[in-house]
Amino acid sequence: MTLPRRTLPRRTLLRVLGGSALALPALGAAASWAGRRVDTWGRVSFDRPLHTPPPAPSRTDRQGRRVFDLTIAEGRTEFTPGRPSPTWGINGAHLGPTLRAARGETVRINAANTLGEATSLHWHGMHLPASMDGGPHQMIRPGHTWSPSWTVHQQAATLWYHPHPHGRTAQHVYRGLAGLFLVDDDVAPPELPHRYGIDDIPLIVQDLRLTDGLLDPDEPMAGTTGFLGDRILVNGTLGPYLDVTTRRLRLRLLNGSTARVFRFHLADHRGFDLIATDGGLLPAPHRTDRVQLAPGERAEIVVTLVPGERVVLRSSDPDTGAGFVQRDGGADRFDVLQLRAAATLTPSPRLPARLADVPRIPARTAVNRRTFELAEHTINGRRMAPDRIDLTVLRDTTEIWEIRSGDGTLHSFHVHDVQFQVLTVDGGKPPPHLSGWKDTVLLPPGTTMRLIMRFADYADPKAPYMYHCHMLYHEDQGMMGQFMVLDPGQTPTAPATPIAPHAGHH
Ligand code: C2O
Ligand code: CU
Ligand code: CU
């Protein structure tokens, strides 16, 4: 797809409008906002200390499980001093605490929903039984508690959690329901910065729009990818700075936006090391000066600071090929976070040359190849139907999924249950930032990617997993499908309608 940039927006808009009546509200929004470009470089005052999501308290029950208690509730948050805005949060008014568990541990999470509507909590990036996944079939009705439990069987990684109600995910996330879930293991190199809140800092980056200090709960639609805000929240803080006391700083970046792609870099374009992607550490640090994240993606970077300096983490216009247009935020630039280095910095160890074993999954082990075309709010021409299983996979087998973008906009393809590897991008070898474990990938217009994944351990003929676009507006419009992992001889049972929760409440 090499249409000149200027002709693409209108074509895309027409296609979206032609594609569905549900997309009609886009017309008004797009018309008023066409040509508008957001640029906050040099215009953010960085006058508020960065909030760090607190570690979630846990206890050990009689069966030795690590138990977390989470309460989903309405609250009020002063994004702007003196102007409390209604928000939603988990164990607080906005966002949620950081869950943490080690490989091999069994966790149990009691998630109580005190909202006036049903929601769910999905453990994004976690390998776990489908009935514990927290997708649209594990809704938590108002006043109910859902208590999933599973054993962590994956390498150290920065995962996250958020609701997954069918058709309502963008709103629930935008109102504040999201948090991190860190997995630890005992093979991650100890030289990596790992003191949470000191030299190991989570950054949940989200765009938003405030009217008079208030979050618009209806999360207005903007571009073809969904809602685009004009300000940035980091861990819920507007205009944040971070006091740094160590020479090296590990930043765990999560793009928790509903539709925006970020291209992070430091204002002076200094180099840093990319050490991990969605599902864990890379084989070796990758020296670069920028990292681009679509909604749902994570990256861990290690930045080196000079005593006494101030440097700003920024996002500039994403680099996504010919089709990414201004109306989808393709020309927007943001100041994100100011790092303030102390006059003396504690020395940090050098990064090891090798970080982790990432054994390549050999393409010849795949027993199946499938193709998925993402276009016009559908995957392979179909919108999500909660009572339809789109495909089934045999437990403990490997498959290659070829994903293709079939329209002029951006997608962010995500698969539940697995961490996959990128085999090829447009037929070629994937770039270094796609050389590790991934569960979500940015799919620019006209791109084809081949992903390889193994569906290990869990089969269930009653509960499906999801695959979908993580542009949450696209997901809510139906750019999602369901798969089941089965044992030989099992046949799938069509799941009940998702709003009637059928599992796990006591
Ligand atoms: Cu982060 Cu199906 O979701
Ligand atoms: Cu997920
Ligand atoms: Cu999409």
Coordinates of C-alpha atoms and ligand atoms in Angstrom, one line a residue:
M1 CA 0.0 0.0 0.0
T2 CA 1.8 3.1 -1.2
L3 CA -0.9 5.6 -1.6
P4 CA 0.2 9.2 -1.2
R5 CA -0.4 10.3 2.3
R6 CA -2.8 13.0 1.4
T7 CA -5.3 10.7 -0.4
L8 CA -5.4 8.1 2.3
P9 CA -7.4 9.7 5.0
R10 CA -10.5 10.2 2.9
R11 CA -10.3 6.7 1.5
T12 CA -10.0 5.3 5.0
L13 CA -12.8 7.4 6.3
L14 CA -15.1 6.3 3.5
R15 CA -14.3 2.7 4.1
V16 CA -14.9 3.0 7.8
L17 CA -18.2 4.6 7.1
G18 CA -19.2 2.2 4.4
G19 CA -18.2 -0.7 6.7
S20 CA -20.7 -0.2 9.5
A21 CA -23.5 2.0 10.8
L22 CA -21.8 1.8 14.2
A23 CA -18.9 3.8 12.9
L24 CA -21.2 6.7 11.9
P25 CA -20.5 8.9 15.0
A26 CA -16.9 9.1 13.7
L27 CA -17.9 11.5 11.0
G28 CA -18.6 14.4 13.3
A29 CA -15.6 13.9 15.4
A30 CA -13.3 13.4 12.5
A31 CA -14.6 16.5 10.7
S32 CA -14.1 18.8 13.7
W33 CA -10.7 17.5 14.5
A34 CA -9.1 16.9 11.1
G35 CA -5.9 18.8 10.7
R36 CA -5.4 19.2 14.4
R37 CA -2.0 18.1 15.6
V38 CA -1.1 17.8 19.3
D39 CA 2.4 18.9 20.3
T40 CA 3.3 19.4 24.0
W41 CA 7.1 19.4 23.6
G42 CA 8.5 22.0 26.0
R43 CA 5.0 22.9 27.2
V44 CA 4.6 20.6 30.2
S45 CA 5.5 22.0 33.6
F46 CA 6.5 18.7 35.3
D47 CA 5.4 20.0 38.7
R48 CA 4.0 16.8 40.2
P49 CA 6.0 13.9 41.6
L50 CA 5.4 10.7 39.7
H51 CA 3.0 8.4 41.5
T52 CA 4.3 4.8 41.7
P53 CA 1.5 2.2 41.8
P54 CA 1.8 0.5 45.3
P55 CA 2.8 -3.1 45.4
A56 CA -0.4 -5.1 46.1
P57 CA -0.3 -6.7 49.5
S58 CA -0.6 -10.5 49.5
R59 CA -0.9 -13.3 52.0
T60 CA -0.3 -17.0 51.9
D61 CA -3.3 -19.3 52.4
R62 CA -3.3 -22.8 53.8
Q63 CA -2.7 -24.4 50.4
G64 CA 0.4 -22.2 50.0
R65 CA -1.2 -19.9 47.4
R66 CA -0.3 -16.3 47.2
V67 CA -3.6 -14.4 47.7
F68 CA -4.4 -10.9 46.6
D69 CA -7.6 -9.0 47.4
L70 CA -8.7 -6.5 44.8
T71 CA -11.7 -4.2 44.9
I72 CA -12.9 -2.5 41.8
A73 CA -14.7 0.8 42.7
E74 CA -15.6 4.3 41.7
G75 CA -13.6 7.1 43.1
R76 CA -12.5 10.7 42.6
T77 CA -9.1 11.8 41.3
E78 CA -7.7 15.3 41.1
F79 CA -5.8 15.2 37.8
T80 CA -5.9 19.0 38.2
P81 CA -5.6 20.3 41.8
G82 CA -9.0 21.3 43.2
R83 CA -11.0 19.6 40.4
P84 CA -11.8 16.1 41.5
S85 CA -13.0 14.0 38.5
P86 CA -15.0 10.8 38.8
T87 CA -12.7 7.8 38.0
W88 CA -12.6 4.1 38.5
G89 CA -9.8 2.2 40.2
I90 CA -8.7 -1.0 41.9
N91 CA -8.0 -0.7 45.6
G92 CA -8.0 3.1 45.1
A93 CA -9.6 5.8 43.0
H94 CA -7.6 5.4 39.8
L95 CA -5.6 2.5 38.3
G96 CA -4.6 -0.5 40.4
P97 CA -1.7 -1.8 42.6
T98 CA 1.2 -3.8 41.1
L99 CA 0.7 -7.5 41.6
R100 CA 3.9 -9.6 41.8
A101 CA 4.5 -13.3 41.8
A102 CA 7.4 -15.6 41.1
R103 CA 7.5 -18.4 38.5
G104 CA 6.3 -21.6 40.1
E105 CA 4.0 -19.8 42.6
T106 CA 0.3 -20.4 42.7
V107 CA -1.8 -17.2 42.9
R108 CA -5.4 -16.6 43.9
I109 CA -7.0 -13.3 43.3
N110 CA -10.2 -12.2 44.9
A111 CA -11.6 -9.5 42.6
A112 CA -14.7 -7.8 44.1
N113 CA -16.8 -5.6 41.8
T114 CA -18.5 -2.7 43.6
L115 CA -19.3 -0.8 40.4
G116 CA -22.8 -0.4 39.2
E117 CA -22.1 -2.5 36.1
A118 CA -20.5 -5.8 35.3
T119 CA -16.8 -5.8 34.4
S120 CA -13.9 -8.3 34.4
L121 CA -10.2 -8.5 35.0
H122 CA -8.0 -10.0 32.4
W123 CA -4.4 -11.0 33.0
H124 CA -2.8 -9.7 29.8
G125 CA 0.3 -11.8 28.8
M126 CA -0.3 -14.5 31.3
H127 CA -0.2 -18.2 30.4
L128 CA -3.2 -19.7 32.3
P129 CA -6.3 -21.8 32.0
A130 CA -9.0 -20.1 29.9
S131 CA -11.5 -20.1 32.7
M132 CA -9.1 -17.9 34.8
D133 CA -8.3 -15.6 31.9
G134 CA -10.8 -12.8 32.8
G135 CA -12.1 -12.3 29.3
P136 CA -15.7 -11.6 28.3
H137 CA -16.9 -14.9 29.6
Q138 CA -15.7 -14.3 33.1
M139 CA -17.7 -11.2 33.9
I140 CA -18.0 -10.1 37.5
R141 CA -21.5 -8.8 38.2
P142 CA -22.0 -5.8 40.5
G143 CA -21.6 -6.9 44.1
H144 CA -19.9 -10.2 43.2
T145 CA -16.4 -11.4 43.7
W146 CA -14.5 -13.6 41.2
S147 CA -11.6 -15.7 42.5
P148 CA -9.4 -17.1 39.8
S149 CA -6.3 -19.2 40.7
W150 CA -3.4 -20.5 38.6
T151 CA 0.2 -21.4 38.8
V152 CA 2.7 -19.0 37.2
H153 CA 4.6 -21.0 34.5
Q154 CA 6.5 -18.3 32.6
Q155 CA 9.7 -16.3 32.7
A156 CA 10.1 -12.9 34.4
A157 CA 8.1 -10.3 32.6
T158 CA 6.1 -7.1 32.8
L159 CA 2.5 -8.1 32.4
W160 CA -0.7 -6.2 33.1
Y161 CA -4.3 -6.5 33.9
H162 CA -7.4 -4.7 32.8
P163 CA -11.2 -5.3 32.2
H164 CA -12.4 -7.1 29.1
P165 CA -16.2 -6.6 29.0
H166 CA -17.5 -7.2 25.5
G167 CA -18.0 -3.8 23.7
R168 CA -17.0 -1.8 26.8
T169 CA -13.3 -2.4 27.2
A170 CA -12.1 1.0 26.0
Q171 CA -14.4 2.8 28.5
H172 CA -13.5 0.6 31.5
V173 CA -9.7 1.0 30.8
Y174 CA -10.0 4.7 30.1
R175 CA -11.9 5.4 33.3
G176 CA -8.9 4.0 35.2
L177 CA -9.1 0.2 35.4
A178 CA -5.6 -1.0 34.7
G179 CA -2.5 -2.2 36.7
L180 CA 0.7 -4.1 36.3
F181 CA 1.4 -7.8 37.1
L182 CA 5.1 -8.5 37.4
V183 CA 6.5 -12.0 37.2
D184 CA 9.9 -12.7 38.7
D185 CA 12.1 -15.7 38.2
D186 CA 15.5 -16.7 39.6
V187 CA 17.4 -16.6 36.3
A188 CA 17.1 -12.9 35.5
P189 CA 20.5 -11.4 35.9
P190 CA 20.9 -9.8 39.4
E191 CA 22.8 -6.9 37.8
L192 CA 19.6 -5.5 36.3
P193 CA 18.1 -2.6 38.4
H194 CA 15.4 -4.3 40.4
R195 CA 14.5 -2.2 43.4
Y196 CA 10.8 -1.3 42.8
G197 CA 10.2 2.4 42.9
I198 CA 13.9 3.3 43.3
D199 CA 15.8 2.1 40.2
D200 CA 13.0 -0.1 38.7
I201 CA 10.1 2.1 37.8
P202 CA 6.8 1.1 36.2
L203 CA 5.4 3.7 33.7
I204 CA 1.8 3.2 32.7
V205 CA 1.5 5.7 29.9
Q206 CA -2.0 6.8 28.8
D207 CA -3.4 9.7 26.9
L208 CA -6.5 11.5 28.0
R209 CA -8.7 14.5 27.5
L210 CA -10.0 16.7 30.4
T211 CA -12.8 19.1 30.2
D212 CA -12.5 21.5 33.2
G213 CA -10.4 19.0 35.0
L214 CA -13.0 16.2 34.4
L215 CA -12.4 13.0 32.5
D216 CA -15.1 12.6 29.9
P217 CA -16.6 9.3 30.9
D218 CA -17.8 8.7 27.4
E219 CA -14.3 8.6 25.9
P220 CA -15.2 10.3 22.6
M221 CA -14.2 8.6 19.4
A222 CA -11.6 10.4 17.4
G223 CA -9.5 8.8 14.6
T224 CA -10.0 5.5 12.8
T225 CA -8.2 3.8 15.7
G226 CA -10.4 5.3 18.4
F227 CA -10.0 7.8 21.2
L228 CA -7.0 10.1 21.1
G229 CA -6.3 12.4 24.0
D230 CA -4.3 15.6 24.1
R231 CA -2.4 15.0 27.4
I232 CA -0.4 12.3 28.9
L233 CA -0.9 10.6 32.3
V234 CA 2.0 8.5 33.7
N235 CA 0.8 6.2 36.5
G236 CA -2.2 8.5 36.7
T237 CA 0.0 11.6 37.2
L238 CA -0.3 14.6 34.8
G239 CA 3.0 16.4 34.2
P240 CA 5.2 14.1 36.3
Y241 CA 8.8 14.3 37.3
L242 CA 10.9 11.5 38.9
D243 CA 13.8 12.0 41.3
V244 CA 16.5 9.6 40.3
T245 CA 19.2 8.5 42.8
T246 CA 21.0 5.8 40.9
R247 CA 23.2 5.9 37.8
R248 CA 21.1 3.4 35.9
L249 CA 17.4 3.4 35.8
R250 CA 15.1 0.6 34.5
L251 CA 11.8 1.8 33.1
R252 CA 9.0 -0.7 32.5
L253 CA 6.9 1.0 29.9
L254 CA 3.3 0.0 29.3
N255 CA 1.2 1.7 26.6
G256 CA -2.1 1.6 28.5
S257 CA -3.8 3.9 26.0
T258 CA -6.9 2.9 24.2
A259 CA -5.7 3.8 20.7
R260 CA -2.5 5.8 20.6
V261 CA 0.9 4.6 19.5
F262 CA 3.9 6.1 21.3
R263 CA 7.4 6.4 20.0
F264 CA 9.4 7.0 23.2
H265 CA 12.9 8.5 23.3
L266 CA 14.9 10.9 25.5
A267 CA 14.8 14.5 24.5
D268 CA 18.6 14.6 23.7
H269 CA 18.2 11.3 21.7
R270 CA 20.8 9.5 23.9
G271 CA 21.1 5.8 23.5
F272 CA 19.7 3.3 26.0
D273 CA 19.3 -0.4 26.3
L274 CA 16.1 -2.2 25.4
I275 CA 16.2 -5.3 27.7
A276 CA 12.7 -6.8 27.6
T277 CA 9.5 -6.9 25.6
D278 CA 6.0 -8.1 26.4
G279 CA 6.8 -11.6 27.6
G280 CA 10.3 -11.2 29.1
L281 CA 14.0 -10.4 28.7
L282 CA 15.6 -10.3 25.3
P283 CA 18.6 -12.6 24.7
A284 CA 20.9 -9.6 24.9
P285 CA 20.5 -5.8 25.5
H286 CA 19.6 -4.0 22.3
R287 CA 21.2 -0.6 22.1
T288 CA 18.8 1.9 20.5
D289 CA 17.5 5.4 21.0
R290 CA 13.8 4.9 20.7
V291 CA 11.1 2.4 21.4
Q292 CA 7.7 2.3 19.8
L293 CA 4.7 0.8 21.6
A294 CA 1.1 0.2 20.4
P295 CA -1.7 -0.1 22.9
G296 CA -1.1 -3.2 25.1
E297 CA 2.6 -3.5 24.4
R298 CA 5.4 -3.3 27.0
A299 CA 9.1 -2.6 26.9
E300 CA 11.8 -2.4 29.5
I301 CA 14.6 0.0 29.0
V302 CA 17.7 0.9 31.0
V303 CA 18.8 4.5 30.9
T304 CA 22.1 5.9 32.2
L305 CA 22.0 9.3 33.9
V306 CA 24.6 12.0 34.7
P307 CA 24.5 13.5 38.2
G308 CA 22.5 16.7 38.5
E309 CA 20.9 16.5 35.0
R310 CA 17.3 16.8 34.0
V311 CA 16.2 15.0 30.9
V312 CA 12.7 14.5 29.5
L313 CA 11.2 11.2 28.2
R314 CA 9.3 12.2 25.1
S315 CA 7.1 10.6 22.5
S316 CA 7.4 11.8 18.9
D317 CA 5.3 11.1 15.8
P318 CA 5.2 7.3 15.4
D319 CA 7.0 5.7 12.6
T320 CA 4.6 3.3 11.0
G321 CA 5.0 3.5 7.3
A322 CA 3.1 5.2 4.5
G323 CA -0.4 4.8 5.7
F324 CA -0.3 6.3 9.2
V325 CA -2.0 9.6 9.0
Q326 CA -2.4 12.7 11.1
R327 CA -5.9 11.9 12.0
D328 CA -4.8 8.8 13.9
G329 CA -2.3 10.7 16.0
G330 CA 0.5 10.1 13.5
A331 CA 1.9 13.6 13.8
D332 CA 1.5 14.1 17.6
R333 CA 4.3 14.7 20.0
F334 CA 4.3 14.6 23.8
D335 CA 6.5 15.4 26.8
V336 CA 6.0 12.4 29.0
L337 CA 8.2 12.4 32.1
Q338 CA 11.0 14.5 33.5
L339 CA 13.9 12.6 35.0
R340 CA 15.7 14.6 37.7
A341 CA 19.1 13.1 38.6
A342 CA 20.4 13.8 42.1
A343 CA 23.7 15.6 42.5
T344 CA 25.3 12.3 43.4
L345 CA 24.1 9.1 42.0
T346 CA 24.6 5.6 43.5
P347 CA 26.7 3.5 41.1
S348 CA 24.8 0.7 39.3
P349 CA 26.3 -2.5 37.9
R350 CA 27.0 -2.7 34.2
L351 CA 24.4 -4.6 32.2
P352 CA 25.4 -8.2 31.4
A353 CA 26.1 -9.0 27.8
R354 CA 23.6 -11.9 27.9
L355 CA 20.2 -11.5 29.5
A356 CA 18.1 -14.7 29.0
D357 CA 17.8 -17.8 26.9
V358 CA 15.1 -17.2 24.3
P359 CA 15.0 -20.5 22.4
R360 CA 13.6 -20.0 19.0
I361 CA 10.6 -22.0 18.2
P362 CA 11.5 -23.8 15.0
A363 CA 9.1 -23.1 12.1
R364 CA 9.1 -26.8 11.1
T365 CA 7.5 -27.8 14.4
A366 CA 4.3 -25.9 13.4
V367 CA 1.4 -28.3 12.7
N368 CA -0.9 -25.6 11.4
R369 CA -0.8 -22.3 9.5
R370 CA -3.6 -19.8 9.6
T371 CA -4.2 -16.4 8.2
F372 CA -5.9 -13.5 9.8
E373 CA -6.8 -10.3 7.9
L374 CA -7.6 -7.3 10.1
A375 CA -9.8 -4.8 8.3
E376 CA -12.9 -2.7 9.0
H377 CA -13.6 -3.8 12.5
T378 CA -13.4 -7.5 11.5
I379 CA -11.0 -10.3 11.5
N380 CA -11.3 -12.4 8.3
G381 CA -14.5 -10.5 7.6
R382 CA -16.2 -11.5 10.8
R383 CA -17.0 -9.6 13.9
M384 CA -16.8 -11.1 17.4
A385 CA -19.7 -13.3 18.3
P386 CA -19.6 -14.4 21.9
D387 CA -21.3 -17.7 21.1
R388 CA -19.1 -18.6 18.1
I389 CA -15.8 -20.4 18.5
D390 CA -13.7 -19.2 15.5
L391 CA -11.0 -21.8 15.7
T392 CA -9.7 -24.7 17.8
V393 CA -6.2 -25.7 18.5
L394 CA -4.8 -28.9 19.9
R395 CA -3.1 -28.7 23.2
D396 CA 0.7 -28.8 23.2
T397 CA 1.0 -28.0 19.5
T398 CA 2.7 -25.2 17.7
E399 CA 1.0 -23.0 15.0
I400 CA 2.0 -20.2 12.7
W401 CA -0.4 -17.4 12.5
E402 CA 0.0 -15.0 9.6
I403 CA -1.5 -11.6 10.3
R404 CA -2.2 -9.0 7.7
S405 CA -3.6 -5.5 7.8
G406 CA -6.3 -5.2 5.2
D407 CA -7.2 -1.5 5.6
G408 CA -5.5 1.8 5.8
T409 CA -5.3 2.1 9.6
L410 CA -3.2 0.7 12.4
H411 CA -3.9 -2.4 14.4
S412 CA -2.3 -3.9 17.5
F413 CA -2.7 -7.7 17.3
H414 CA -2.9 -9.6 20.7
V415 CA -3.3 -13.3 21.5
H416 CA -4.4 -14.5 24.9
D417 CA -2.7 -17.5 26.7
V418 CA 0.6 -17.5 24.8
Q419 CA 3.8 -15.6 24.3
F420 CA 4.6 -15.8 20.6
Q421 CA 7.7 -15.1 18.5
V422 CA 7.8 -13.1 15.3
L423 CA 9.1 -15.2 12.5
T424 CA 8.9 -12.7 9.7
V425 CA 7.8 -9.1 8.9
D426 CA 6.9 -8.8 5.3
G427 CA 8.9 -11.9 4.6
G428 CA 12.1 -10.6 6.2
K429 CA 13.8 -11.2 9.5
P430 CA 12.2 -9.3 12.3
P431 CA 14.0 -6.3 13.8
P432 CA 15.8 -6.7 17.2
H433 CA 12.9 -5.3 19.2
L434 CA 10.8 -8.1 17.9
S435 CA 13.3 -10.8 18.7
G436 CA 12.0 -11.8 22.1
W437 CA 8.7 -12.9 23.6
K438 CA 5.6 -11.0 22.5
D439 CA 1.9 -11.1 23.1
T440 CA 0.9 -7.9 21.2
V441 CA 2.4 -6.4 18.0
L442 CA 1.8 -3.3 16.1
L443 CA 0.5 -4.1 12.6
P444 CA 1.0 -1.1 10.3
P445 CA -1.1 -0.7 7.1
G446 CA -0.1 -3.1 4.4
T447 CA 2.1 -5.2 6.7
T448 CA 2.1 -9.0 6.9
M449 CA 3.7 -10.7 9.9
R450 CA 4.2 -14.4 10.7
L451 CA 3.9 -15.3 14.4
I452 CA 4.8 -18.7 15.9
M453 CA 3.3 -19.9 19.2
R454 CA 2.9 -23.0 21.2
F455 CA -0.4 -23.7 23.0
A456 CA 0.9 -25.6 26.0
D457 CA -0.6 -27.1 29.1
Y458 CA -4.3 -26.0 29.2
A459 CA -7.2 -27.5 27.3
D460 CA -10.8 -26.6 28.1
P461 CA -13.8 -27.4 25.8
K462 CA -16.0 -24.9 27.7
A463 CA -13.9 -21.7 27.9
P464 CA -12.4 -19.8 25.0
Y465 CA -9.4 -17.5 24.8
M466 CA -9.5 -14.3 22.7
Y467 CA -7.4 -12.9 19.9
H468 CA -8.1 -9.4 18.9
C469 CA -6.9 -5.9 18.0
H470 CA -5.8 -4.0 21.1
M471 CA -6.9 -0.7 19.6
L472 CA -9.7 -0.9 22.2
Y473 CA -12.2 0.8 20.0
H474 CA -11.6 -1.8 17.2
E475 CA -11.9 -4.5 19.8
D476 CA -15.2 -3.2 21.1
Q477 CA -16.5 -2.9 17.6
G478 CA -15.9 -6.6 17.1
M479 CA -12.3 -7.0 15.8
M480 CA -11.9 -10.1 18.0
G481 CA -12.2 -13.8 17.6
Q482 CA -12.3 -16.7 20.0
F483 CA -10.3 -19.9 20.1
M484 CA -10.3 -23.0 22.2
V485 CA -7.5 -25.2 23.1
L486 CA -8.6 -28.8 23.1
D487 CA -7.4 -32.3 23.8
P488 CA -7.9 -34.9 21.1
G489 CA -11.5 -36.0 21.0
Q490 CA -12.9 -33.0 22.7
T491 CA -15.5 -30.8 21.0
P492 CA -16.1 -27.2 21.9
T493 CA -19.2 -26.2 23.8
A494 CA -20.6 -22.8 22.7
P495 CA -20.1 -20.5 25.6
A496 CA -23.0 -18.7 27.2
T497 CA -23.6 -15.0 26.5
P498 CA -20.8 -13.1 28.2
I499 CA -22.8 -10.7 30.3
A500 CA -24.3 -13.6 32.3
P501 CA -21.3 -14.6 34.3
H502 CA -21.1 -18.3 34.7
A503 CA -17.8 -19.0 36.5
G504 CA -16.1 -18.5 39.7
H505 CA -18.3 -16.3 41.9
H506 CA -18.9 -17.6 45.4
Ligands
C2O1 CU1 -5.0 -6.7 27.0 CU2 -7.6 -9.3 25.4 O1 -6.4 -8.0 26.2
CU2 CU -4.7 -10.3 26.8
CU3 CU -7.4 -2.5 15.0

